[in-house]
Amino acid sequence: MKKYDELDIELLSIQVGCILRYERLRRKLSQESLGQIIGSNSMMIGRIERAENACSWKILLLLAQHLNIKFSDLLNLQNKDYILDIIEKSIELEEKLTQDKKDFYKFLKKRVKNYN
């Protein structure tokens, strides 16, 4: 098993958030509705999607199950191009691409590109 360093763990957190956001958008679910479905709230979903805080494996498992994502795929760190592709696909699915969201996606892409 590969030993992840601190940067890998941060990139994995971004990847998890990006995959969850993409799958939520693909299913046309709001953060609020997804939070309610798993017994959480929109703030928690948003924080996970933005890689702002760590969450329990239980929450990740519930999200993966509801969004039909293999849990192991969610936690298998991919290359930067894969993550950047997920970000682009998420942008395409956004129904209301506000300036704040555009800024967030721009910041997110920059974070991913800066990893070695």
mmCIF file of C-alpha atoms in Angstrom:
data_model
loop_
_atom_site.group_PDB
_atom_site.id
_atom_site.type_symbol
_atom_site.label_atom_id
_atom_site.label_comp_id
_atom_site.label_asym_id
_atom_site.label_seq_id
_atom_site.Cartn_x
_atom_site.Cartn_y
_atom_site.Cartn_z
ATOM 1 C CA MET A 1 0.000 0.000 0.000
ATOM 2 C CA LYS A 2 1.281 3.420 -0.921
ATOM 3 C CA LYS A 3 2.148 5.646 1.997
ATOM 4 C CA TYR A 4 0.532 9.058 1.527
ATOM 5 C CA ASP A 5 2.326 12.203 2.599
ATOM 6 C CA GLU A 6 0.561 15.364 3.789
ATOM 7 C CA LEU A 7 0.193 16.742 0.237
ATOM 8 C CA ASP A 8 -1.267 13.466 -1.007
ATOM 9 C CA ILE A 9 -3.809 13.521 1.806
ATOM 10 C CA GLU A 10 -4.832 17.079 0.970
ATOM 11 C CA LEU A 11 -5.148 16.204 -2.720
ATOM 12 C CA LEU A 12 -7.196 13.134 -1.796
ATOM 13 C CA SER A 13 -9.517 15.350 0.232
ATOM 14 C CA ILE A 14 -9.979 17.602 -2.805
ATOM 15 C CA GLN A 15 -10.578 14.560 -5.017
ATOM 16 C CA VAL A 16 -13.235 13.182 -2.656
ATOM 17 C CA GLY A 17 -15.014 16.528 -2.575
ATOM 18 C CA CYS A 18 -14.867 16.892 -6.354
ATOM 19 C CA ILE A 19 -16.229 13.417 -7.007
ATOM 20 C CA LEU A 20 -19.045 13.861 -4.502
ATOM 21 C CA ARG A 21 -19.964 17.282 -5.923
ATOM 22 C CA TYR A 22 -19.926 15.954 -9.497
ATOM 23 C CA GLU A 23 -22.138 12.984 -8.661
ATOM 24 C CA ARG A 24 -24.527 15.176 -6.645
ATOM 25 C CA LEU A 25 -24.816 17.658 -9.536
ATOM 26 C CA ARG A 26 -25.244 14.840 -12.025
ATOM 27 C CA ARG A 27 -28.222 13.624 -10.030
ATOM 28 C CA LYS A 28 -29.583 17.183 -9.739
ATOM 29 C CA LEU A 29 -29.516 17.100 -5.936
ATOM 30 C CA SER A 30 -28.964 20.152 -3.782
ATOM 31 C CA GLN A 31 -26.533 20.047 -0.881
ATOM 32 C CA GLU A 32 -29.527 20.460 1.399
ATOM 33 C CA SER A 33 -31.463 17.513 -0.014
ATOM 34 C CA LEU A 34 -28.397 15.258 -0.001
ATOM 35 C CA GLY A 35 -27.665 16.254 3.579
ATOM 36 C CA GLN A 36 -31.222 15.412 4.625
ATOM 37 C CA ILE A 37 -31.093 12.053 2.877
ATOM 38 C CA ILE A 38 -28.037 10.957 4.862
ATOM 39 C CA GLY A 39 -29.121 12.595 8.139
ATOM 40 C CA SER A 40 -26.735 15.520 7.930
ATOM 41 C CA ASN A 41 -27.040 19.084 6.648
ATOM 42 C CA SER A 42 -26.044 21.253 3.708
ATOM 43 C CA MET A 43 -23.187 22.872 5.634
ATOM 44 C CA MET A 44 -21.506 19.488 6.141
ATOM 45 C CA ILE A 45 -21.980 18.546 2.490
ATOM 46 C CA GLY A 46 -20.531 21.888 1.369
ATOM 47 C CA ARG A 47 -17.509 21.553 3.642
ATOM 48 C CA ILE A 48 -16.782 18.068 2.344
ATOM 49 C CA GLU A 49 -17.155 19.179 -1.286
ATOM 50 C CA ARG A 50 -14.824 22.132 -0.686
ATOM 51 C CA ALA A 51 -12.315 19.944 1.211
ATOM 52 C CA GLU A 52 -12.580 22.291 4.177
ATOM 53 C CA ASN A 53 -12.777 19.707 6.907
ATOM 54 C CA ALA A 54 -12.314 16.044 7.518
ATOM 55 C CA CYS A 55 -15.407 13.965 8.066
ATOM 56 C CA SER A 56 -16.017 10.526 9.414
ATOM 57 C CA TRP A 57 -15.806 7.449 7.242
ATOM 58 C CA LYS A 58 -19.476 6.850 8.118
ATOM 59 C CA ILE A 59 -20.555 10.094 6.405
ATOM 60 C CA LEU A 60 -18.363 9.318 3.376
ATOM 61 C CA LEU A 61 -19.783 5.812 3.188
ATOM 62 C CA LEU A 62 -23.371 7.095 3.329
ATOM 63 C CA LEU A 63 -22.641 9.657 0.623
ATOM 64 C CA ALA A 64 -20.927 7.072 -1.579
ATOM 65 C CA GLN A 65 -23.799 4.634 -1.158
ATOM 66 C CA HIS A 66 -26.470 7.196 -1.958
ATOM 67 C CA LEU A 67 -24.574 8.565 -4.964
ATOM 68 C CA ASN A 68 -23.714 5.027 -6.145
ATOM 69 C CA ILE A 69 -19.936 5.512 -5.929
ATOM 70 C CA LYS A 70 -17.658 2.617 -5.029
ATOM 71 C CA PHE A 71 -16.180 3.592 -1.667
ATOM 72 C CA SER A 72 -12.774 2.239 -2.649
ATOM 73 C CA ASP A 73 -12.799 4.323 -5.852
ATOM 74 C CA LEU A 74 -13.572 7.421 -3.840
ATOM 75 C CA LEU A 75 -10.462 6.924 -1.694
ATOM 76 C CA ASN A 76 -8.045 5.750 -4.387
ATOM 77 C CA LEU A 77 -5.943 8.835 -5.187
ATOM 78 C CA GLN A 78 -5.968 9.563 -8.916
ATOM 79 C CA ASN A 79 -3.676 11.816 -10.939
ATOM 80 C CA LYS A 80 -4.212 15.566 -11.231
ATOM 81 C CA ASP A 81 -5.656 15.336 -14.750
ATOM 82 C CA TYR A 82 -8.432 13.078 -13.493
ATOM 83 C CA ILE A 83 -9.329 15.537 -10.733
ATOM 84 C CA LEU A 84 -9.177 18.506 -13.109
ATOM 85 C CA ASP A 85 -11.500 16.647 -15.494
ATOM 86 C CA ILE A 86 -14.011 16.067 -12.678
ATOM 87 C CA ILE A 87 -13.864 19.790 -11.866
ATOM 88 C CA GLU A 88 -14.576 20.707 -15.505
ATOM 89 C CA LYS A 89 -17.480 18.258 -15.662
ATOM 90 C CA SER A 90 -18.911 19.753 -12.471
ATOM 91 C CA ILE A 91 -18.723 23.256 -13.920
ATOM 92 C CA GLU A 92 -20.704 22.063 -16.953
ATOM 93 C CA LEU A 93 -23.412 20.648 -14.677
ATOM 94 C CA GLU A 94 -23.833 23.776 -12.560
ATOM 95 C CA GLU A 95 -27.279 25.249 -13.174
ATOM 96 C CA LYS A 96 -26.456 28.605 -11.550
ATOM 97 C CA LEU A 97 -22.796 29.353 -12.103
ATOM 98 C CA THR A 98 -22.487 32.463 -9.946
ATOM 99 C CA GLN A 99 -19.319 34.525 -9.739
ATOM 100 C CA ASP A 100 -18.618 32.964 -6.334
ATOM 101 C CA LYS A 101 -18.805 29.494 -7.862
ATOM 102 C CA LYS A 102 -16.601 30.540 -10.778
ATOM 103 C CA ASP A 103 -14.060 31.889 -8.296
ATOM 104 C CA PHE A 104 -14.246 28.688 -6.252
ATOM 105 C CA TYR A 105 -13.664 26.464 -9.279
ATOM 106 C CA LYS A 106 -10.775 28.652 -10.415
ATOM 107 C CA PHE A 107 -9.227 28.455 -6.939
ATOM 108 C CA LEU A 108 -9.796 24.686 -6.830
ATOM 109 C CA LYS A 109 -8.118 24.114 -10.209
ATOM 110 C CA LYS A 110 -5.162 26.224 -9.085
ATOM 111 C CA ARG A 111 -4.841 24.168 -5.876
ATOM 112 C CA VAL A 112 -4.816 20.920 -7.832
ATOM 113 C CA LYS A 113 -2.339 22.177 -10.437
ATOM 114 C CA ASN A 114 0.091 23.314 -7.725
ATOM 115 C CA TYR A 115 0.608 19.791 -6.370
ATOM 116 C CA ASN A 116 3.840 18.094 -7.358
#
